[in-house]
């Protein structure tokens, strides 16, 4: 679930020396979404190792893994001789960043906290890796598509939405997450948007009290368990209107692929609005 966060402003806490502009960059990414960003910025060929669960693009998915959620392998990282290690603030513990910097490695930390920040991150990576033209093109195209989606759904009827991860307990996300930002583009209102932390467990009673009109759950969840959960909450409008939809969470992280996730959510909410209009 980590990596659902989207926050931005590109923060660059550097301690080690800058990568040499003359040498071919050797890049390691410490979060799956970072590999997508590097490739989108035109620098896939510079990747030498990636985080666990990096499944796309295909070039990145074939690379050696240096760790994941539970920890990173310092020896594997050093053996890859990286000129740059990319971290993501809401995914990478600060202790990992500090440790790698003490080993003499250049570590850059990207803060992607909004949908617009994806474009900023692409441009920053392009500057760091010498692919500015490709990165700028990707950023411009991303923003153009995002703006079109925002304009299309700017005046749609609001729908109260619950995003669900798991059932025992059910977790959800607040308005600082990528999921919530995607939902908002489509005219959805995150019923748990004001939670104090980006991801928290919520009780069935709390869900029932908020009466969501639509539910999105992670597509890799056990559908039978999800349906059994909602069978106990049959008075919720989302159940009444058969508006419980799967969504690929990997398409709702801070990369250009979030556009695909937004389109999926918008399509499902449009279908719900149509059913309610004719119901």
PDB file of C-alpha atoms in Angstrom:
ATOM      1  CA  UNK A   1       0.000   0.000   0.000  1.00  0.00           C
ATOM      2  CA  UNK A   2       2.932   2.275   0.498  1.00  0.00           C
ATOM      3  CA  UNK A   3       3.460   4.302  -2.594  1.00  0.00           C
ATOM      4  CA  UNK A   4      -0.174   5.299  -2.679  1.00  0.00           C
ATOM      5  CA  UNK A   5       0.938   8.684  -1.459  1.00  0.00           C
ATOM      6  CA  UNK A   6       1.348  11.530  -3.908  1.00  0.00           C
ATOM      7  CA  UNK A   7       3.152  14.563  -2.718  1.00  0.00           C
ATOM      8  CA  UNK A   8       5.434  16.912  -4.426  1.00  0.00           C
ATOM      9  CA  UNK A   9       7.852  19.629  -4.525  1.00  0.00           C
ATOM     10  CA  UNK A  10      11.090  17.931  -5.345  1.00  0.00           C
ATOM     11  CA  UNK A  11      13.248  17.870  -2.249  1.00  0.00           C
ATOM     12  CA  UNK A  12      16.910  17.072  -2.801  1.00  0.00           C
ATOM     13  CA  UNK A  13      18.834  16.220   0.376  1.00  0.00           C
ATOM     14  CA  UNK A  14      22.292  15.601  -1.072  1.00  0.00           C
ATOM     15  CA  UNK A  15      25.333  14.820   1.025  1.00  0.00           C
ATOM     16  CA  UNK A  16      27.491  12.891  -1.405  1.00  0.00           C
ATOM     17  CA  UNK A  17      29.127  14.390  -4.467  1.00  0.00           C
ATOM     18  CA  UNK A  18      27.161  15.064  -7.622  1.00  0.00           C
ATOM     19  CA  UNK A  19      27.200  12.367 -10.307  1.00  0.00           C
ATOM     20  CA  UNK A  20      29.725  13.080 -13.012  1.00  0.00           C
ATOM     21  CA  UNK A  21      28.123  14.580 -16.091  1.00  0.00           C
ATOM     22  CA  UNK A  22      30.777  12.925 -18.270  1.00  0.00           C
ATOM     23  CA  UNK A  23      30.129   9.385 -17.058  1.00  0.00           C
ATOM     24  CA  UNK A  24      27.157   7.293 -18.120  1.00  0.00           C
ATOM     25  CA  UNK A  25      24.672   7.428 -15.229  1.00  0.00           C
ATOM     26  CA  UNK A  26      24.097   4.253 -13.247  1.00  0.00           C
ATOM     27  CA  UNK A  27      20.801   4.556 -11.424  1.00  0.00           C
ATOM     28  CA  UNK A  28      19.172   2.511  -8.689  1.00  0.00           C
ATOM     29  CA  UNK A  29      15.554   3.100  -7.679  1.00  0.00           C
ATOM     30  CA  UNK A  30      14.273   2.321  -4.181  1.00  0.00           C
ATOM     31  CA  UNK A  31      10.557   2.240  -5.052  1.00  0.00           C
ATOM     32  CA  UNK A  32       8.680   0.607  -7.956  1.00  0.00           C
ATOM     33  CA  UNK A  33       7.123   3.883  -9.078  1.00  0.00           C
ATOM     34  CA  UNK A  34      10.555   5.483  -9.393  1.00  0.00           C
ATOM     35  CA  UNK A  35      11.587   3.046 -12.105  1.00  0.00           C
ATOM     36  CA  UNK A  36       8.460   4.025 -14.047  1.00  0.00           C
ATOM     37  CA  UNK A  37       9.359   7.689 -13.661  1.00  0.00           C
ATOM     38  CA  UNK A  38      12.944   7.156 -14.807  1.00  0.00           C
ATOM     39  CA  UNK A  39      11.767   5.283 -17.888  1.00  0.00           C
ATOM     40  CA  UNK A  40       9.079   7.858 -18.638  1.00  0.00           C
ATOM     41  CA  UNK A  41      11.779  10.534 -18.450  1.00  0.00           C
ATOM     42  CA  UNK A  42      13.727   8.739 -21.192  1.00  0.00           C
ATOM     43  CA  UNK A  43      16.424   7.218 -19.001  1.00  0.00           C
ATOM     44  CA  UNK A  44      15.429   3.553 -18.718  1.00  0.00           C
ATOM     45  CA  UNK A  45      18.821   2.586 -20.149  1.00  0.00           C
ATOM     46  CA  UNK A  46      20.509   4.142 -17.104  1.00  0.00           C
ATOM     47  CA  UNK A  47      18.852   1.808 -14.603  1.00  0.00           C
ATOM     48  CA  UNK A  48      21.123  -0.885 -13.152  1.00  0.00           C
ATOM     49  CA  UNK A  49      18.988  -2.197 -10.251  1.00  0.00           C
ATOM     50  CA  UNK A  50      15.497  -1.644  -8.890  1.00  0.00           C
ATOM     51  CA  UNK A  51      13.301  -2.236  -5.864  1.00  0.00           C
ATOM     52  CA  UNK A  52      11.350  -5.408  -5.237  1.00  0.00           C
ATOM     53  CA  UNK A  53       7.926  -5.540  -6.953  1.00  0.00           C
ATOM     54  CA  UNK A  54       9.109  -3.389  -9.855  1.00  0.00           C
ATOM     55  CA  UNK A  55       7.045  -5.024 -12.591  1.00  0.00           C
ATOM     56  CA  UNK A  56       7.106  -2.359 -15.309  1.00  0.00           C
ATOM     57  CA  UNK A  57       8.281  -1.193 -17.742  1.00  0.00           C
ATOM     58  CA  UNK A  58       9.638  -4.523 -19.084  1.00  0.00           C
ATOM     59  CA  UNK A  59      13.234  -3.250 -19.228  1.00  0.00           C
ATOM     60  CA  UNK A  60      13.135  -2.346 -15.549  1.00  0.00           C
ATOM     61  CA  UNK A  61      11.317  -5.502 -14.482  1.00  0.00           C
ATOM     62  CA  UNK A  62      14.256  -7.628 -15.683  1.00  0.00           C
ATOM     63  CA  UNK A  63      16.862  -5.835 -13.571  1.00  0.00           C
ATOM     64  CA  UNK A  64      18.432  -7.082 -10.297  1.00  0.00           C
ATOM     65  CA  UNK A  65      16.503  -6.339  -7.099  1.00  0.00           C
ATOM     66  CA  UNK A  66      18.115  -4.581  -4.159  1.00  0.00           C
ATOM     67  CA  UNK A  67      15.349  -4.920  -1.577  1.00  0.00           C
ATOM     68  CA  UNK A  68      11.846  -3.770  -0.883  1.00  0.00           C
ATOM     69  CA  UNK A  69       9.402  -2.963   1.872  1.00  0.00           C
ATOM     70  CA  UNK A  70      11.286  -4.773   4.622  1.00  0.00           C
ATOM     71  CA  UNK A  71      14.791  -3.521   3.835  1.00  0.00           C
ATOM     72  CA  UNK A  72      17.508  -2.919   1.280  1.00  0.00           C
ATOM     73  CA  UNK A  73      20.672  -4.884   0.531  1.00  0.00           C
ATOM     74  CA  UNK A  74      23.612  -2.523   0.969  1.00  0.00           C
ATOM     75  CA  UNK A  75      26.072  -4.978  -0.555  1.00  0.00           C
ATOM     76  CA  UNK A  76      23.967  -5.436  -3.681  1.00  0.00           C
ATOM     77  CA  UNK A  77      23.608  -1.672  -4.030  1.00  0.00           C
ATOM     78  CA  UNK A  78      27.345  -1.054  -3.697  1.00  0.00           C
ATOM     79  CA  UNK A  79      28.124  -3.900  -6.111  1.00  0.00           C
ATOM     80  CA  UNK A  80      26.042  -2.157  -8.777  1.00  0.00           C
ATOM     81  CA  UNK A  81      28.308   0.935  -8.531  1.00  0.00           C
ATOM     82  CA  UNK A  82      25.472   3.458  -8.821  1.00  0.00           C
ATOM     83  CA  UNK A  83      26.178   7.072  -9.617  1.00  0.00           C
ATOM     84  CA  UNK A  84      22.712   7.968  -8.339  1.00  0.00           C
ATOM     85  CA  UNK A  85      20.214   6.331  -5.996  1.00  0.00           C
ATOM     86  CA  UNK A  86      16.639   7.592  -6.208  1.00  0.00           C
ATOM     87  CA  UNK A  87      14.343   7.421  -3.172  1.00  0.00           C
ATOM     88  CA  UNK A  88      10.714   8.371  -2.587  1.00  0.00           C
ATOM     89  CA  UNK A  89       9.893  10.148   0.644  1.00  0.00           C
ATOM     90  CA  UNK A  90       6.640   8.345   1.465  1.00  0.00           C
ATOM     91  CA  UNK A  91       8.124   4.969   0.559  1.00  0.00           C
ATOM     92  CA  UNK A  92      11.784   5.113   1.586  1.00  0.00           C
ATOM     93  CA  UNK A  93      12.631   5.376   5.305  1.00  0.00           C
ATOM     94  CA  UNK A  94      14.948   8.264   6.104  1.00  0.00           C
ATOM     95  CA  UNK A  95      17.271   5.809   7.860  1.00  0.00           C
ATOM     96  CA  UNK A  96      17.910   4.053   4.529  1.00  0.00           C
ATOM     97  CA  UNK A  97      18.732   7.343   2.843  1.00  0.00           C
ATOM     98  CA  UNK A  98      21.114   8.358   5.611  1.00  0.00           C
ATOM     99  CA  UNK A  99      22.821   4.967   5.598  1.00  0.00           C
ATOM    100  CA  UNK A 100      23.436   5.021   1.865  1.00  0.00           C
ATOM    101  CA  UNK A 101      24.747   8.567   2.003  1.00  0.00           C
ATOM    102  CA  UNK A 102      27.196   7.533   4.721  1.00  0.00           C
ATOM    103  CA  UNK A 103      28.422   4.827   2.351  1.00  0.00           C
ATOM    104  CA  UNK A 104      29.380   7.624  -0.029  1.00  0.00           C
ATOM    105  CA  UNK A 105      26.474   7.278  -2.441  1.00  0.00           C
ATOM    106  CA  UNK A 106      24.564  10.152  -3.999  1.00  0.00           C
ATOM    107  CA  UNK A 107      20.929   9.829  -2.963  1.00  0.00           C
ATOM    108  CA  UNK A 108      18.126  12.032  -4.237  1.00  0.00           C
ATOM    109  CA  UNK A 109      14.719  11.988  -2.573  1.00  0.00           C
ATOM    110  CA  UNK A 110      11.660  12.832  -4.646  1.00  0.00           C
ATOM    111  CA  UNK A 111       8.548  14.139  -2.910  1.00  0.00           C
ATOM    112  CA  UNK A 112       5.514  13.499  -5.102  1.00  0.00           C
ATOM    113  CA  UNK A 113       2.446  14.677  -3.212  1.00  0.00           C
ATOM    114  CA  UNK A 114       0.061  15.812  -5.932  1.00  0.00           C
ATOM    115  CA  UNK A 115      -0.901  14.862  -9.443  1.00  0.00           C
ATOM    116  CA  UNK A 116       0.891  17.893 -10.853  1.00  0.00           C
ATOM    117  CA  UNK A 117       4.070  16.876  -9.031  1.00  0.00           C
ATOM    118  CA  UNK A 118       4.457  13.926 -11.411  1.00  0.00           C
ATOM    119  CA  UNK A 119       5.432  16.365 -14.169  1.00  0.00           C
ATOM    120  CA  UNK A 120       7.871  18.158 -11.870  1.00  0.00           C
ATOM    121  CA  UNK A 121       9.481  14.841 -10.963  1.00  0.00           C
ATOM    122  CA  UNK A 122       9.875  13.888 -14.618  1.00  0.00           C
ATOM    123  CA  UNK A 123      11.610  17.177 -15.379  1.00  0.00           C
ATOM    124  CA  UNK A 124      13.877  16.851 -12.367  1.00  0.00           C
ATOM    125  CA  UNK A 125      14.935  13.335 -13.343  1.00  0.00           C
ATOM    126  CA  UNK A 126      15.571  14.562 -16.877  1.00  0.00           C
ATOM    127  CA  UNK A 127      17.863  17.270 -15.523  1.00  0.00           C
ATOM    128  CA  UNK A 128      19.754  14.822 -13.332  1.00  0.00           C
ATOM    129  CA  UNK A 129      20.197  12.167 -16.026  1.00  0.00           C
ATOM    130  CA  UNK A 130      20.693  14.305 -19.114  1.00  0.00           C
ATOM    131  CA  UNK A 131      17.401  13.464 -20.804  1.00  0.00           C
ATOM    132  CA  UNK A 132      15.808  16.879 -20.463  1.00  0.00           C
ATOM    133  CA  UNK A 133      14.121  16.940 -23.891  1.00  0.00           C
ATOM    134  CA  UNK A 134      12.468  13.535 -23.455  1.00  0.00           C
ATOM    135  CA  UNK A 135      11.456  14.321 -19.890  1.00  0.00           C
ATOM    136  CA  UNK A 136       9.981  17.680 -20.843  1.00  0.00           C
ATOM    137  CA  UNK A 137       7.966  16.050 -23.628  1.00  0.00           C
ATOM    138  CA  UNK A 138       6.651  13.405 -21.249  1.00  0.00           C
ATOM    139  CA  UNK A 139       5.796  16.016 -18.616  1.00  0.00           C
ATOM    140  CA  UNK A 140       3.978  18.235 -21.112  1.00  0.00           C
ATOM    141  CA  UNK A 141       1.976  15.318 -22.508  1.00  0.00           C
ATOM    142  CA  UNK A 142       1.066  14.146 -19.005  1.00  0.00           C
ATOM    143  CA  UNK A 143      -0.143  17.601 -17.953  1.00  0.00           C
ATOM    144  CA  UNK A 144      -2.144  18.005 -21.157  1.00  0.00           C
ATOM    145  CA  UNK A 145      -3.992  14.738 -20.546  1.00  0.00           C
ATOM    146  CA  UNK A 146      -4.502  15.502 -16.863  1.00  0.00           C
ATOM    147  CA  UNK A 147      -5.916  18.947 -17.655  1.00  0.00           C
ATOM    148  CA  UNK A 148      -8.312  17.432 -20.193  1.00  0.00           C
ATOM    149  CA  UNK A 149      -9.612  14.992 -17.590  1.00  0.00           C
ATOM    150  CA  UNK A 150     -10.014  17.752 -15.028  1.00  0.00           C
ATOM    151  CA  UNK A 151     -11.957  19.910 -17.460  1.00  0.00           C
ATOM    152  CA  UNK A 152     -14.166  17.045 -18.561  1.00  0.00           C
ATOM    153  CA  UNK A 153     -15.212  16.174 -15.015  1.00  0.00           C
ATOM    154  CA  UNK A 154     -15.065  19.622 -13.409  1.00  0.00           C
ATOM    155  CA  UNK A 155     -18.839  19.967 -13.126  1.00  0.00           C
ATOM    156  CA  UNK A 156     -19.970  16.382 -12.676  1.00  0.00           C
ATOM    157  CA  UNK A 157     -22.286  15.445  -9.832  1.00  0.00           C
ATOM    158  CA  UNK A 158     -20.250  14.562  -6.703  1.00  0.00           C
ATOM    159  CA  UNK A 159     -20.213  10.941  -5.558  1.00  0.00           C
ATOM    160  CA  UNK A 160     -19.214   9.850  -2.045  1.00  0.00           C
ATOM    161  CA  UNK A 161     -16.451   7.264  -2.464  1.00  0.00           C
ATOM    162  CA  UNK A 162     -14.781   4.775  -0.126  1.00  0.00           C
ATOM    163  CA  UNK A 163     -11.446   3.261  -1.150  1.00  0.00           C
ATOM    164  CA  UNK A 164     -10.864  -0.125   0.473  1.00  0.00           C
ATOM    165  CA  UNK A 165      -7.776  -2.226   1.100  1.00  0.00           C
ATOM    166  CA  UNK A 166      -8.455  -5.527   2.830  1.00  0.00           C
ATOM    167  CA  UNK A 167     -11.293  -6.550   5.117  1.00  0.00           C
ATOM    168  CA  UNK A 168      -9.892  -7.562   8.495  1.00  0.00           C
ATOM    169  CA  UNK A 169      -9.567  -4.741   9.131  1.00  0.00           C
ATOM    170  CA  UNK A 170     -10.409  -2.633   6.106  1.00  0.00           C
ATOM    171  CA  UNK A 171      -7.832   0.073   5.460  1.00  0.00           C
ATOM    172  CA  UNK A 172      -8.418   3.281   3.573  1.00  0.00           C
ATOM    173  CA  UNK A 173      -6.538   6.454   2.639  1.00  0.00           C
ATOM    174  CA  UNK A 174      -6.963  10.156   3.307  1.00  0.00           C
ATOM    175  CA  UNK A 175      -6.999  13.064   0.880  1.00  0.00           C
ATOM    176  CA  UNK A 176      -3.179  13.221   0.746  1.00  0.00           C
ATOM    177  CA  UNK A 177      -2.999   9.949  -1.197  1.00  0.00           C
ATOM    178  CA  UNK A 178      -2.730   9.378  -4.936  1.00  0.00           C
ATOM    179  CA  UNK A 179      -5.951   7.393  -4.836  1.00  0.00           C
ATOM    180  CA  UNK A 180      -7.873  10.273  -3.303  1.00  0.00           C
ATOM    181  CA  UNK A 181      -6.429  12.708  -5.850  1.00  0.00           C
ATOM    182  CA  UNK A 182      -7.499  10.435  -8.704  1.00  0.00           C
ATOM    183  CA  UNK A 183     -10.992  10.058  -7.258  1.00  0.00           C
ATOM    184  CA  UNK A 184     -11.313  13.832  -6.934  1.00  0.00           C
ATOM    185  CA  UNK A 185     -10.574  14.393 -10.639  1.00  0.00           C
ATOM    186  CA  UNK A 186     -13.619  12.264 -11.445  1.00  0.00           C
ATOM    187  CA  UNK A 187     -15.946  14.140  -9.132  1.00  0.00           C
ATOM    188  CA  UNK A 188     -15.565  11.649  -6.305  1.00  0.00           C
ATOM    189  CA  UNK A 189     -15.404  12.749  -2.670  1.00  0.00           C
ATOM    190  CA  UNK A 190     -13.275  10.606  -0.389  1.00  0.00           C
ATOM    191  CA  UNK A 191     -15.504   9.873   2.620  1.00  0.00           C
ATOM    192  CA  UNK A 192     -12.419   9.383   4.792  1.00  0.00           C
ATOM    193  CA  UNK A 193     -10.455  12.294   3.332  1.00  0.00           C
ATOM    194  CA  UNK A 194      -9.968  13.950   6.722  1.00  0.00           C
ATOM    195  CA  UNK A 195      -8.236  11.037   8.434  1.00  0.00           C
ATOM    196  CA  UNK A 196      -5.078  12.259  10.230  1.00  0.00           C
ATOM    197  CA  UNK A 197      -2.763   9.714   8.601  1.00  0.00           C
ATOM    198  CA  UNK A 198      -2.405   8.827   4.958  1.00  0.00           C
ATOM    199  CA  UNK A 199      -3.525   5.221   5.543  1.00  0.00           C
ATOM    200  CA  UNK A 200      -5.521   3.886   8.490  1.00  0.00           C
ATOM    201  CA  UNK A 201      -7.820   1.009   9.427  1.00  0.00           C
ATOM    202  CA  UNK A 202     -11.510   1.885   9.651  1.00  0.00           C
ATOM    203  CA  UNK A 203     -14.328  -0.003  11.318  1.00  0.00           C
ATOM    204  CA  UNK A 204     -17.397  -1.286   9.522  1.00  0.00           C
ATOM    205  CA  UNK A 205     -19.432   1.024  11.753  1.00  0.00           C
ATOM    206  CA  UNK A 206     -17.466   4.048  10.531  1.00  0.00           C
ATOM    207  CA  UNK A 207     -17.971   2.998   6.916  1.00  0.00           C
ATOM    208  CA  UNK A 208     -21.693   2.519   7.460  1.00  0.00           C
ATOM    209  CA  UNK A 209     -21.989   5.955   9.074  1.00  0.00           C
ATOM    210  CA  UNK A 210     -20.452   7.629   6.008  1.00  0.00           C
ATOM    211  CA  UNK A 211     -22.839   5.931   3.552  1.00  0.00           C
ATOM    212  CA  UNK A 212     -20.502   5.769   0.519  1.00  0.00           C
ATOM    213  CA  UNK A 213     -22.224   5.750  -2.843  1.00  0.00           C
ATOM    214  CA  UNK A 214     -19.329   3.943  -4.549  1.00  0.00           C
ATOM    215  CA  UNK A 215     -16.505   1.682  -3.404  1.00  0.00           C
ATOM    216  CA  UNK A 216     -13.178   1.056  -5.087  1.00  0.00           C
ATOM    217  CA  UNK A 217     -11.024  -1.806  -3.873  1.00  0.00           C
ATOM    218  CA  UNK A 218      -7.614  -3.088  -4.880  1.00  0.00           C
ATOM    219  CA  UNK A 219      -7.919  -5.386  -7.887  1.00  0.00           C
ATOM    220  CA  UNK A 220      -5.478  -7.860  -6.348  1.00  0.00           C
ATOM    221  CA  UNK A 221      -7.762  -8.347  -3.314  1.00  0.00           C
ATOM    222  CA  UNK A 222      -9.778 -11.511  -2.761  1.00  0.00           C
ATOM    223  CA  UNK A 223     -13.071 -10.555  -4.406  1.00  0.00           C
ATOM    224  CA  UNK A 224     -15.060 -13.122  -2.411  1.00  0.00           C
ATOM    225  CA  UNK A 225     -13.835 -11.589   0.846  1.00  0.00           C
ATOM    226  CA  UNK A 226     -14.654  -8.086  -0.377  1.00  0.00           C
ATOM    227  CA  UNK A 227     -18.181  -9.118  -1.363  1.00  0.00           C
ATOM    228  CA  UNK A 228     -18.708 -10.902   1.967  1.00  0.00           C
ATOM    229  CA  UNK A 229     -17.678  -7.705   3.768  1.00  0.00           C
ATOM    230  CA  UNK A 230     -20.285  -5.675   1.890  1.00  0.00           C
ATOM    231  CA  UNK A 231     -22.994  -8.280   2.315  1.00  0.00           C
ATOM    232  CA  UNK A 232     -22.992  -7.324   5.995  1.00  0.00           C
ATOM    233  CA  UNK A 233     -23.455  -3.647   5.039  1.00  0.00           C
ATOM    234  CA  UNK A 234     -26.408  -3.992   2.702  1.00  0.00           C
ATOM    235  CA  UNK A 235     -27.870  -0.609   3.680  1.00  0.00           C
ATOM    236  CA  UNK A 236     -24.947   1.288   2.132  1.00  0.00           C
ATOM    237  CA  UNK A 237     -25.869   3.020  -1.165  1.00  0.00           C
ATOM    238  CA  UNK A 238     -22.818   1.523  -2.899  1.00  0.00           C
ATOM    239  CA  UNK A 239     -24.263  -1.929  -2.284  1.00  0.00           C
ATOM    240  CA  UNK A 240     -27.775  -0.936  -3.318  1.00  0.00           C
ATOM    241  CA  UNK A 241     -26.504   0.481  -6.626  1.00  0.00           C
ATOM    242  CA  UNK A 242     -24.015  -2.358  -7.274  1.00  0.00           C
ATOM    243  CA  UNK A 243     -21.195   0.188  -7.235  1.00  0.00           C
ATOM    244  CA  UNK A 244     -18.306  -1.843  -5.832  1.00  0.00           C
ATOM    245  CA  UNK A 245     -15.466  -1.614  -8.342  1.00  0.00           C
ATOM    246  CA  UNK A 246     -11.951  -3.119  -8.565  1.00  0.00           C
ATOM    247  CA  UNK A 247      -9.092  -0.795  -9.501  1.00  0.00           C
ATOM    248  CA  UNK A 248      -5.422  -1.537 -10.168  1.00  0.00           C
ATOM    249  CA  UNK A 249      -3.586   0.194  -7.317  1.00  0.00           C
ATOM    250  CA  UNK A 250      -0.302   0.150  -9.243  1.00  0.00           C
ATOM    251  CA  UNK A 251      -1.969   2.593 -11.643  1.00  0.00           C
ATOM    252  CA  UNK A 252      -2.629   5.040  -8.820  1.00  0.00           C
ATOM    253  CA  UNK A 253       0.911   5.922  -7.801  1.00  0.00           C
ATOM    254  CA  UNK A 254       2.894   9.018  -8.661  1.00  0.00           C
ATOM    255  CA  UNK A 255       3.734   8.205 -12.272  1.00  0.00           C
ATOM    256  CA  UNK A 256       2.177   9.084 -15.646  1.00  0.00           C
ATOM    257  CA  UNK A 257       0.313   5.761 -15.462  1.00  0.00           C
ATOM    258  CA  UNK A 258      -1.982   7.380 -12.895  1.00  0.00           C
ATOM    259  CA  UNK A 259      -3.885   8.744 -15.906  1.00  0.00           C
ATOM    260  CA  UNK A 260      -5.022   5.197 -16.705  1.00  0.00           C
ATOM    261  CA  UNK A 261      -6.191   4.739 -13.134  1.00  0.00           C
ATOM    262  CA  UNK A 262      -8.100   8.022 -13.251  1.00  0.00           C
ATOM    263  CA  UNK A 263      -9.836   7.010 -16.488  1.00  0.00           C
ATOM    264  CA  UNK A 264     -10.912   3.726 -14.911  1.00  0.00           C
ATOM    265  CA  UNK A 265     -12.363   5.482 -11.873  1.00  0.00           C
ATOM    266  CA  UNK A 266     -14.103   8.108 -14.027  1.00  0.00           C
ATOM    267  CA  UNK A 267     -15.606   5.423 -16.251  1.00  0.00           C
ATOM    268  CA  UNK A 268     -17.019   3.538 -13.272  1.00  0.00           C
ATOM    269  CA  UNK A 269     -18.423   6.672 -11.635  1.00  0.00           C
ATOM    270  CA  UNK A 270     -19.981   7.699 -14.948  1.00  0.00           C
ATOM    271  CA  UNK A 271     -21.673   4.291 -15.156  1.00  0.00           C
ATOM    272  CA  UNK A 272     -22.983   4.714 -11.618  1.00  0.00           C
ATOM    273  CA  UNK A 273     -24.364   8.162 -12.351  1.00  0.00           C
ATOM    274  CA  UNK A 274     -26.108   6.752 -15.404  1.00  0.00           C
ATOM    275  CA  UNK A 275     -27.719   3.954 -13.396  1.00  0.00           C
ATOM    276  CA  UNK A 276     -28.879   6.375 -10.722  1.00  0.00           C
ATOM    277  CA  UNK A 277     -30.373   8.702 -13.352  1.00  0.00           C
ATOM    278  CA  UNK A 278     -32.430   5.856 -14.752  1.00  0.00           C
ATOM    279  CA  UNK A 279     -33.109   4.096 -11.471  1.00  0.00           C
TER     280      UNK A 279
END
